[in-house]
mmCIF file of C-alpha atoms in Angstrom:
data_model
loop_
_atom_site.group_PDB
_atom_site.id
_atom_site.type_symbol
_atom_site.label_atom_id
_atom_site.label_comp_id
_atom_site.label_asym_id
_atom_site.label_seq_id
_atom_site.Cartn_x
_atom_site.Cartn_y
_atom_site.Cartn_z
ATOM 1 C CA UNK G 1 102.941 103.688 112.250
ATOM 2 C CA UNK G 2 105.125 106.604 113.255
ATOM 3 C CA UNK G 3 105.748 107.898 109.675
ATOM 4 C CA UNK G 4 101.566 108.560 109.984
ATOM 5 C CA UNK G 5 102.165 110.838 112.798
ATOM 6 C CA UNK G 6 101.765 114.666 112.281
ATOM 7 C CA UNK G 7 105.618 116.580 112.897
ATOM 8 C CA UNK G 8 104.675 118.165 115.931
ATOM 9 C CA UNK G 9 103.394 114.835 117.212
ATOM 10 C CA UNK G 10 106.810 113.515 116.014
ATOM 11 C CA UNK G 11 108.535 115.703 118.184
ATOM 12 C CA UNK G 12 106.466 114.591 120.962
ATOM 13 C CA UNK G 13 106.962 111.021 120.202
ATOM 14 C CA UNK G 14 110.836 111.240 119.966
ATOM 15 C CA UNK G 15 110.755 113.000 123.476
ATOM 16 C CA UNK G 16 108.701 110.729 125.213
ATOM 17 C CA UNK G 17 111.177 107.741 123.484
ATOM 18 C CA UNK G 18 114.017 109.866 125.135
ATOM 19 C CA UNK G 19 112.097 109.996 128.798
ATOM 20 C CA UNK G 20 111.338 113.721 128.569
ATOM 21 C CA UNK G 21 108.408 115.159 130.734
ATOM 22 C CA UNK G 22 105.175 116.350 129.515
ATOM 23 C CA UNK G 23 106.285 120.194 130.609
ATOM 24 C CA UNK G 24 110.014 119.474 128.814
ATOM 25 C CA UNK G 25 108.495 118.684 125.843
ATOM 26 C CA UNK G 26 105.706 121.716 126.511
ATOM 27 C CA UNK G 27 108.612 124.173 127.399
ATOM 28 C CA UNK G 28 110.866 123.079 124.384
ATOM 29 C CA UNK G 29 107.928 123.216 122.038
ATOM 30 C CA UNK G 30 106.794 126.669 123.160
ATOM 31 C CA UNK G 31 103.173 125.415 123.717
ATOM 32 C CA UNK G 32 101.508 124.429 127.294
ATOM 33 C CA UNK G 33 101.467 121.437 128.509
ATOM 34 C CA UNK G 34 97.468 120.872 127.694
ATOM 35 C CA UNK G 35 98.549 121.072 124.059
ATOM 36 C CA UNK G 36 101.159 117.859 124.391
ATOM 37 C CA UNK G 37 98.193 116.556 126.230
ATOM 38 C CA UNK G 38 96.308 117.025 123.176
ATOM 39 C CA UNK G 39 99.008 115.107 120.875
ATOM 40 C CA UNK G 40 99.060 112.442 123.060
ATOM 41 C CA UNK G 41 95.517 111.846 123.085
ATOM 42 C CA UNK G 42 95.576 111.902 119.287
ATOM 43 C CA UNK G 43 98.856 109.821 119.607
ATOM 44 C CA UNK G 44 96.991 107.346 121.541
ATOM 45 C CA UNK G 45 93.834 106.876 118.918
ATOM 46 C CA UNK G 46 96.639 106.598 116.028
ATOM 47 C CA UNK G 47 98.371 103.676 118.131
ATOM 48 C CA UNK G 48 95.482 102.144 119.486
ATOM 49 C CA UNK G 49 96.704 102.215 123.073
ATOM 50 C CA UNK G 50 94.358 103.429 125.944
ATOM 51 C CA UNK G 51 97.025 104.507 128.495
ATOM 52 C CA UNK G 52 99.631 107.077 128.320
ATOM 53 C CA UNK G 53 101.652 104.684 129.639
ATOM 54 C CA UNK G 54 101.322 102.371 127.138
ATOM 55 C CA UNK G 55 102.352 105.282 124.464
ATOM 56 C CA UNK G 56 105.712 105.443 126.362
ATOM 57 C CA UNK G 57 106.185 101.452 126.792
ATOM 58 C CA UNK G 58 105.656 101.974 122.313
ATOM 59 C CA UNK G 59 108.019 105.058 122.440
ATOM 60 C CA UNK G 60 110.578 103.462 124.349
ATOM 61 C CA UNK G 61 110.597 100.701 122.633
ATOM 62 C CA UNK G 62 110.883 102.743 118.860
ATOM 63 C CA UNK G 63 113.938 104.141 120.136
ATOM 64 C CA UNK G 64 115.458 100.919 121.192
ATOM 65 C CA UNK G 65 114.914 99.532 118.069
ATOM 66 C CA UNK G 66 115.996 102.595 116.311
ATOM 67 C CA UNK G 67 119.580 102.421 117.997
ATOM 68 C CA UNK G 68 120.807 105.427 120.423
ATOM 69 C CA UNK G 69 121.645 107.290 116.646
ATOM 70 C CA UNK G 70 119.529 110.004 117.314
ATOM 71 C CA UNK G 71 121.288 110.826 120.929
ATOM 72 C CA UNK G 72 122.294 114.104 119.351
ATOM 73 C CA UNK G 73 118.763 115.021 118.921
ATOM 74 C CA UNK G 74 117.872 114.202 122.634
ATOM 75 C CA UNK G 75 119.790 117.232 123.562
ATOM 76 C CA UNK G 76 117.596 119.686 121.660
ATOM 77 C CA UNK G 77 115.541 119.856 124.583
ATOM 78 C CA UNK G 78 117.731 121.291 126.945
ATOM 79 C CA UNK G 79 119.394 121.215 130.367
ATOM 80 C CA UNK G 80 117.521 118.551 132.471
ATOM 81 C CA UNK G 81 119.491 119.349 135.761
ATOM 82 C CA UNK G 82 116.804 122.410 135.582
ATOM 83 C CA UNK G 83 114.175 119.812 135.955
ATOM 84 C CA UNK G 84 112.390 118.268 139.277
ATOM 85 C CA UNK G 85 110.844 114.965 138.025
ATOM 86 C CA UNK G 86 107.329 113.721 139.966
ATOM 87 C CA UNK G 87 104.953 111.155 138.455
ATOM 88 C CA UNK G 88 101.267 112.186 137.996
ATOM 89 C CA UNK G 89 98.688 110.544 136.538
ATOM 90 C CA UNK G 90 100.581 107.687 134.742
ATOM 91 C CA UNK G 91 102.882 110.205 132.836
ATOM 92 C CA UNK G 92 106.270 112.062 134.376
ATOM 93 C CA UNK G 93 105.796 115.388 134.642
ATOM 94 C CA UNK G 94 108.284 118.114 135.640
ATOM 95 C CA UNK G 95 108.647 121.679 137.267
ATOM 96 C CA UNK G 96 111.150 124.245 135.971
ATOM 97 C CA UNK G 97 113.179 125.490 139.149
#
């Protein structure tokens, strides 16, 4: 199912697997955060899931199978010590400091 997804919804998907927030992923990507949302929502019809949640329980679960080989990848999206983690509605989020 992954291998259907478009790249930039790839990139999302290999974030999310990796625990990145929505504004990580929006900051790394150059886009705003409402366009991630917009992946995700297309994400979401692709895997047949309802909750964002559930998308990150799948993504999560990708990697695991996967194997930690793509842990050189994870650091493409940059220095999390710049990020303040809170939960909003179901998905982390995060503010730059």
């Amino acid at each position: 199912m992954v291998e259907r997804l478009s790249d930039q919804e790839r990139r999302v998907w290999e974030a999310l697997a990796v625990g990145e927030t929505v504004a990580a992923i929006a900051v790394a990507m150059h886009v705003e955060p409402t366009t991630v949302y917009g992946y995700l929502e297309r994400m979401k019809v692709k895997f047949n899931v309802k909750l964002e949640r559930e998308l990150l329980v799948l993504a999560v679960r990708w990697r695991a199978a996967r194997g930690a080989a793509g842990d050189a990848e994870d650091l493409a999206f940059g220095d999390k010590s710049r990020l303040r983690r809170t939960n909003l509605g179901g998905l982390p989020t995060a503010t730059v400091r």
